[in-house]
mmCIF file of C-alpha atoms in Angstrom:
data_model
loop_
_atom_site.group_PDB
_atom_site.id
_atom_site.type_symbol
_atom_site.label_atom_id
_atom_site.label_comp_id
_atom_site.label_asym_id
_atom_site.label_seq_id
_atom_site.Cartn_x
_atom_site.Cartn_y
_atom_site.Cartn_z
ATOM 1 C CA GLN A 1 107.582 -104.297 64.924
ATOM 2 C CA VAL A 2 105.824 -104.771 61.608
ATOM 3 C CA GLN A 3 105.154 -107.958 59.697
ATOM 4 C CA LEU A 4 105.354 -107.846 55.913
ATOM 5 C CA VAL A 5 103.461 -109.829 53.274
ATOM 6 C CA GLU A 6 104.270 -109.452 49.580
ATOM 7 C CA SER A 7 101.922 -110.149 46.681
ATOM 8 C CA GLY A 8 101.674 -109.511 42.960
ATOM 9 C CA GLY A 9 104.429 -111.725 41.630
ATOM 10 C CA GLY A 10 103.932 -113.998 38.656
ATOM 11 C CA LEU A 11 104.995 -114.914 35.147
ATOM 12 C CA VAL A 12 105.226 -112.187 32.529
ATOM 13 C CA GLN A 13 106.744 -111.855 29.076
ATOM 14 C CA ALA A 14 109.737 -109.622 28.455
ATOM 15 C CA GLY A 15 108.613 -106.036 28.006
ATOM 16 C CA GLY A 16 105.616 -106.536 30.253
ATOM 17 C CA SER A 17 104.735 -105.034 33.619
ATOM 18 C CA LEU A 18 103.929 -106.180 37.124
ATOM 19 C CA ARG A 19 103.097 -104.354 40.328
ATOM 20 C CA LEU A 20 104.242 -105.834 43.604
ATOM 21 C CA SER A 21 102.540 -104.922 46.850
ATOM 22 C CA CYS A 22 103.786 -105.302 50.401
ATOM 23 C CA ALA A 23 101.200 -105.058 53.145
ATOM 24 C CA ALA A 24 102.427 -104.317 56.642
ATOM 25 C CA SER A 25 100.699 -105.127 59.887
ATOM 26 C CA GLY A 26 101.218 -103.037 62.978
ATOM 27 C CA ARG A 27 100.861 -99.371 63.753
ATOM 28 C CA THR A 28 104.499 -98.451 63.225
ATOM 29 C CA PHE A 29 104.655 -98.851 59.428
ATOM 30 C CA SER A 30 104.874 -95.112 58.892
ATOM 31 C CA SER A 31 108.014 -94.937 61.026
ATOM 32 C CA TYR A 32 109.983 -97.307 58.743
ATOM 33 C CA GLY A 33 111.829 -96.642 55.565
ATOM 34 C CA MET A 34 110.864 -99.391 53.124
ATOM 35 C CA ALA A 35 112.839 -101.226 50.484
ATOM 36 C CA TRP A 36 112.678 -103.969 47.892
ATOM 37 C CA PHE A 37 115.466 -106.482 47.386
ATOM 38 C CA ARG A 38 115.700 -109.466 45.065
ATOM 39 C CA THR A 39 117.511 -112.768 44.861
ATOM 40 C CA ALA A 40 118.078 -114.243 41.423
ATOM 41 C CA PRO A 41 118.940 -117.930 40.968
ATOM 42 C CA GLY A 42 122.546 -118.535 41.939
ATOM 43 C CA LYS A 43 123.122 -114.918 42.990
ATOM 44 C CA GLU A 44 123.352 -112.905 46.192
ATOM 45 C CA ARG A 45 120.423 -110.847 47.386
ATOM 46 C CA GLU A 46 120.637 -107.365 45.912
ATOM 47 C CA PHE A 47 119.093 -103.982 46.588
ATOM 48 C CA VAL A 48 116.400 -102.898 44.118
ATOM 49 C CA ALA A 49 114.736 -99.743 45.460
ATOM 50 C CA SER A 50 113.890 -97.901 48.656
ATOM 51 C CA ILE A 51 111.706 -95.083 49.888
ATOM 52 C CA THR A 52 111.916 -92.870 52.941
ATOM 53 C CA VAL A 53 109.331 -92.681 55.717
ATOM 54 C CA SER A 54 107.528 -89.728 54.156
ATOM 55 C CA GLY A 55 107.955 -90.940 50.599
ATOM 56 C CA ALA A 56 109.795 -87.748 49.697
ATOM 57 C CA ALA A 57 112.959 -89.541 48.576
ATOM 58 C CA THR A 58 113.514 -92.733 46.609
ATOM 59 C CA TYR A 59 116.614 -94.684 45.651
ATOM 60 C CA TYR A 60 117.144 -97.231 42.879
ATOM 61 C CA ALA A 61 119.715 -99.717 41.723
ATOM 62 C CA ASP A 62 121.222 -98.693 38.403
ATOM 63 C CA SER A 63 119.873 -101.865 36.798
ATOM 64 C CA VAL A 64 116.236 -100.839 37.395
ATOM 65 C CA LYS A 65 116.437 -97.049 37.243
ATOM 66 C CA GLY A 66 113.892 -95.665 34.788
ATOM 67 C CA ARG A 67 111.935 -98.928 34.681
ATOM 68 C CA PHE A 68 110.853 -99.525 38.300
ATOM 69 C CA THR A 69 109.023 -97.137 40.626
ATOM 70 C CA ILE A 70 108.686 -97.541 44.373
ATOM 71 C CA SER A 71 105.853 -95.818 46.235
ATOM 72 C CA ARG A 72 104.058 -96.094 49.543
ATOM 73 C CA ASP A 73 100.649 -95.369 51.016
ATOM 74 C CA ASN A 74 101.012 -94.884 54.767
ATOM 75 C CA ALA A 75 97.235 -94.779 55.210
ATOM 76 C CA LYS A 76 97.043 -98.314 53.782
ATOM 77 C CA ASN A 77 100.273 -99.572 55.382
ATOM 78 C CA THR A 78 101.432 -100.646 51.936
ATOM 79 C CA VAL A 79 104.497 -100.185 49.764
ATOM 80 C CA TYR A 80 104.473 -100.871 46.032
ATOM 81 C CA LEU A 81 106.974 -101.669 43.315
ATOM 82 C CA GLN A 82 105.772 -100.903 39.804
ATOM 83 C CA MET A 83 107.949 -102.802 37.354
ATOM 84 C CA ASN A 84 107.819 -101.882 33.677
ATOM 85 C CA SER A 85 109.825 -103.017 30.653
ATOM 86 C CA LEU A 86 110.689 -106.231 32.427
ATOM 87 C CA ARG A 87 113.664 -108.261 31.257
ATOM 88 C CA PRO A 88 114.546 -111.920 31.746
ATOM 89 C CA GLU A 89 117.363 -110.804 34.054
ATOM 90 C CA ASP A 90 114.733 -109.352 36.408
ATOM 91 C CA THR A 91 113.662 -112.904 37.221
ATOM 92 C CA ALA A 92 114.077 -113.327 40.979
ATOM 93 C CA VAL A 93 112.356 -113.671 44.302
ATOM 94 C CA TYR A 94 111.476 -110.152 45.414
ATOM 95 C CA TYR A 95 111.522 -109.284 49.096
ATOM 96 C CA CYS A 96 109.977 -106.364 50.897
ATOM 97 C CA ALA A 97 111.980 -104.993 53.824
ATOM 98 C CA ALA A 98 111.569 -102.465 56.616
ATOM 99 C CA ASP A 99 114.418 -100.247 57.770
ATOM 100 C CA PRO A 100 114.111 -98.038 60.881
ATOM 101 C CA TYR A 101 116.611 -95.653 59.277
ATOM 102 C CA THR A 102 117.037 -94.615 55.642
ATOM 103 C CA CYS A 103 118.023 -97.433 53.312
ATOM 104 C CA THR A 104 119.819 -95.968 50.324
ATOM 105 C CA GLY A 105 121.148 -99.183 48.890
ATOM 106 C CA ALA A 106 124.695 -98.216 49.809
ATOM 107 C CA GLY A 107 123.844 -98.934 53.435
ATOM 108 C CA CYS A 108 120.725 -100.436 54.962
ATOM 109 C CA HIS A 109 119.716 -101.619 58.426
ATOM 110 C CA ILE A 110 116.924 -104.021 57.640
ATOM 111 C CA ALA A 111 114.899 -104.930 60.716
ATOM 112 C CA VAL A 112 112.117 -106.967 59.089
ATOM 113 C CA TRP A 113 111.904 -109.069 55.896
ATOM 114 C CA GLY A 114 108.879 -110.349 54.060
ATOM 115 C CA GLN A 115 108.653 -113.924 52.832
ATOM 116 C CA GLY A 116 109.229 -113.045 49.178
ATOM 117 C CA THR A 117 107.264 -113.280 45.948
ATOM 118 C CA GLN A 118 108.477 -114.912 42.729
ATOM 119 C CA VAL A 119 108.764 -112.868 39.552
ATOM 120 C CA THR A 120 109.566 -114.748 36.357
ATOM 121 C CA VAL A 121 110.160 -112.940 33.072
ATOM 122 C CA SER A 122 110.158 -115.092 29.948
ATOM 123 C CA SER A 123 112.029 -114.123 26.803
#
Protein backbone atom coordinates (compact mmCIF):
# COMPACT_ATOMS: atom_id res chain seq x y z
CA GLN A 1 0.00 0.00 0.00
CA VAL A 2 1.25 3.48 -0.80
CA GLN A 3 1.59 6.47 1.48
CA LEU A 4 0.85 9.90 0.04
CA VAL A 5 2.31 13.31 0.88
CA GLU A 6 0.98 16.48 -0.75
CA SER A 7 2.88 19.73 -1.21
CA GLY A 8 2.59 22.98 -3.14
CA GLY A 9 -0.36 24.61 -1.43
CA GLY A 10 -0.33 28.23 -0.38
CA LEU A 11 -1.90 31.65 -0.73
CA VAL A 12 -2.47 33.07 -4.20
CA GLN A 13 -4.47 35.93 -5.67
CA ALA A 14 -7.48 35.29 -7.87
CA GLY A 15 -6.38 34.58 -11.42
CA GLY A 16 -3.10 33.10 -10.27
CA SER A 17 -1.72 29.58 -10.51
CA LEU A 18 -0.43 26.87 -8.23
CA ARG A 19 0.88 23.37 -8.83
CA LEU A 20 0.20 20.71 -6.25
CA SER A 21 2.37 17.63 -6.01
CA CYS A 22 1.64 14.31 -4.35
CA ALA A 23 4.60 12.05 -3.71
CA ALA A 24 3.90 8.38 -3.11
CA SER A 25 6.07 5.92 -1.27
CA GLY A 26 6.03 2.24 -2.11
CA ARG A 27 6.55 0.27 -5.27
CA THR A 28 2.89 -0.08 -6.18
CA PHE A 29 2.18 3.55 -7.15
CA SER A 30 1.94 2.68 -10.82
CA SER A 31 -0.85 0.21 -10.11
CA TYR A 32 -3.17 2.88 -8.63
CA GLY A 33 -5.44 5.33 -10.31
CA MET A 34 -4.88 8.69 -8.64
CA ALA A 35 -7.24 11.51 -7.79
CA TRP A 36 -7.50 14.90 -6.15
CA PHE A 37 -10.37 15.87 -3.87
CA ARG A 38 -10.98 19.05 -1.90
CA THR A 39 -12.85 20.16 1.18
CA ALA A 40 -13.93 23.78 1.36
CA PRO A 41 -14.90 25.39 4.68
CA GLY A 42 -18.34 24.21 5.73
CA LYS A 43 -18.70 21.87 2.74
CA GLU A 44 -18.44 18.16 2.00
CA ARG A 45 -15.34 16.73 0.39
CA GLU A 46 -15.71 16.83 -3.37
CA PHE A 47 -14.04 15.21 -6.35
CA VAL A 48 -11.71 17.49 -8.35
CA ALA A 49 -9.83 15.36 -10.88
CA SER A 50 -8.50 11.87 -11.50
CA ILE A 51 -6.12 10.03 -13.78
CA THR A 52 -5.85 6.39 -14.76
CA VAL A 53 -2.89 4.12 -14.05
CA SER A 54 -1.29 4.77 -17.43
CA GLY A 55 -2.25 8.43 -17.54
CA ALA A 56 -4.15 7.86 -20.77
CA ALA A 57 -7.47 9.09 -19.38
CA THR A 58 -8.35 11.97 -17.07
CA TYR A 59 -11.58 13.12 -15.47
CA TYR A 60 -12.54 16.51 -14.05
CA ALA A 61 -15.29 18.10 -12.04
CA ASP A 62 -17.25 20.59 -14.12
CA SER A 63 -16.19 23.39 -11.77
CA VAL A 64 -12.49 22.99 -12.66
CA LYS A 65 -12.66 21.75 -16.25
CA GLY A 66 -10.47 23.88 -18.51
CA ARG A 67 -8.60 25.42 -15.57
CA PHE A 68 -7.02 22.44 -13.77
CA THR A 69 -4.84 19.70 -15.25
CA ILE A 70 -3.97 16.43 -13.55
CA SER A 71 -0.87 14.49 -14.61
CA ARG A 72 1.38 11.78 -13.25
CA ASP A 73 4.98 10.64 -13.53
CA ASN A 74 5.17 6.95 -12.64
CA ALA A 75 8.97 7.04 -12.73
CA LYS A 76 8.90 9.64 -9.94
CA ASN A 77 5.92 8.16 -8.07
CA THR A 78 4.26 11.56 -8.25
CA VAL A 79 0.92 12.97 -9.33
CA TYR A 80 0.39 16.67 -10.01
CA LEU A 81 -2.49 19.11 -10.14
CA GLN A 82 -1.79 22.25 -12.14
CA MET A 83 -4.33 24.89 -11.15
CA ASN A 84 -4.72 27.98 -13.32
CA SER A 85 -7.16 30.89 -13.26
CA LEU A 86 -7.80 30.28 -9.59
CA ARG A 87 -10.94 31.66 -8.00
CA PRO A 88 -11.80 32.39 -4.37
CA GLU A 89 -14.24 29.46 -4.49
CA ASP A 90 -11.27 27.14 -5.11
CA THR A 91 -10.15 27.81 -1.54
CA ALA A 92 -10.02 24.43 0.20
CA VAL A 93 -7.84 21.72 1.63
CA TYR A 94 -6.76 19.56 -1.30
CA TYR A 95 -6.26 15.85 -0.80
CA CYS A 96 -4.43 13.36 -2.95
CA ALA A 97 -5.97 9.89 -3.12
CA ALA A 98 -5.12 6.46 -4.50
CA ASP A 99 -7.74 4.21 -6.06
CA PRO A 100 -6.95 0.59 -7.03
CA TYR A 101 -9.62 0.87 -9.73
CA THR A 102 -10.56 3.80 -11.98
CA CYS A 103 -11.91 6.82 -10.13
CA THR A 104 -14.10 8.81 -12.49
CA GLY A 105 -15.67 11.09 -9.94
CA ALA A 106 -19.03 9.40 -10.39
CA GLY A 107 -17.67 6.42 -8.46
CA CYS A 108 -14.39 5.98 -6.64
CA HIS A 109 -12.91 3.35 -4.34
CA ILE A 110 -10.29 5.32 -2.48
CA ALA A 111 -7.86 3.09 -0.62
CA VAL A 112 -5.37 5.71 0.60
CA TRP A 113 -5.65 9.43 1.42
CA GLY A 114 -2.94 12.01 1.85
CA GLN A 115 -2.95 14.45 4.75
CA GLY A 116 -4.03 17.43 2.66
CA THR A 117 -2.56 20.78 1.66
CA GLN A 118 -4.25 24.16 2.09
CA VAL A 119 -4.96 26.33 -0.94
CA THR A 120 -6.25 29.84 -0.28
CA VAL A 121 -7.28 32.14 -3.11
CA SER A 122 -7.76 35.80 -2.21
CA SER A 123 -10.06 38.09 -4.16
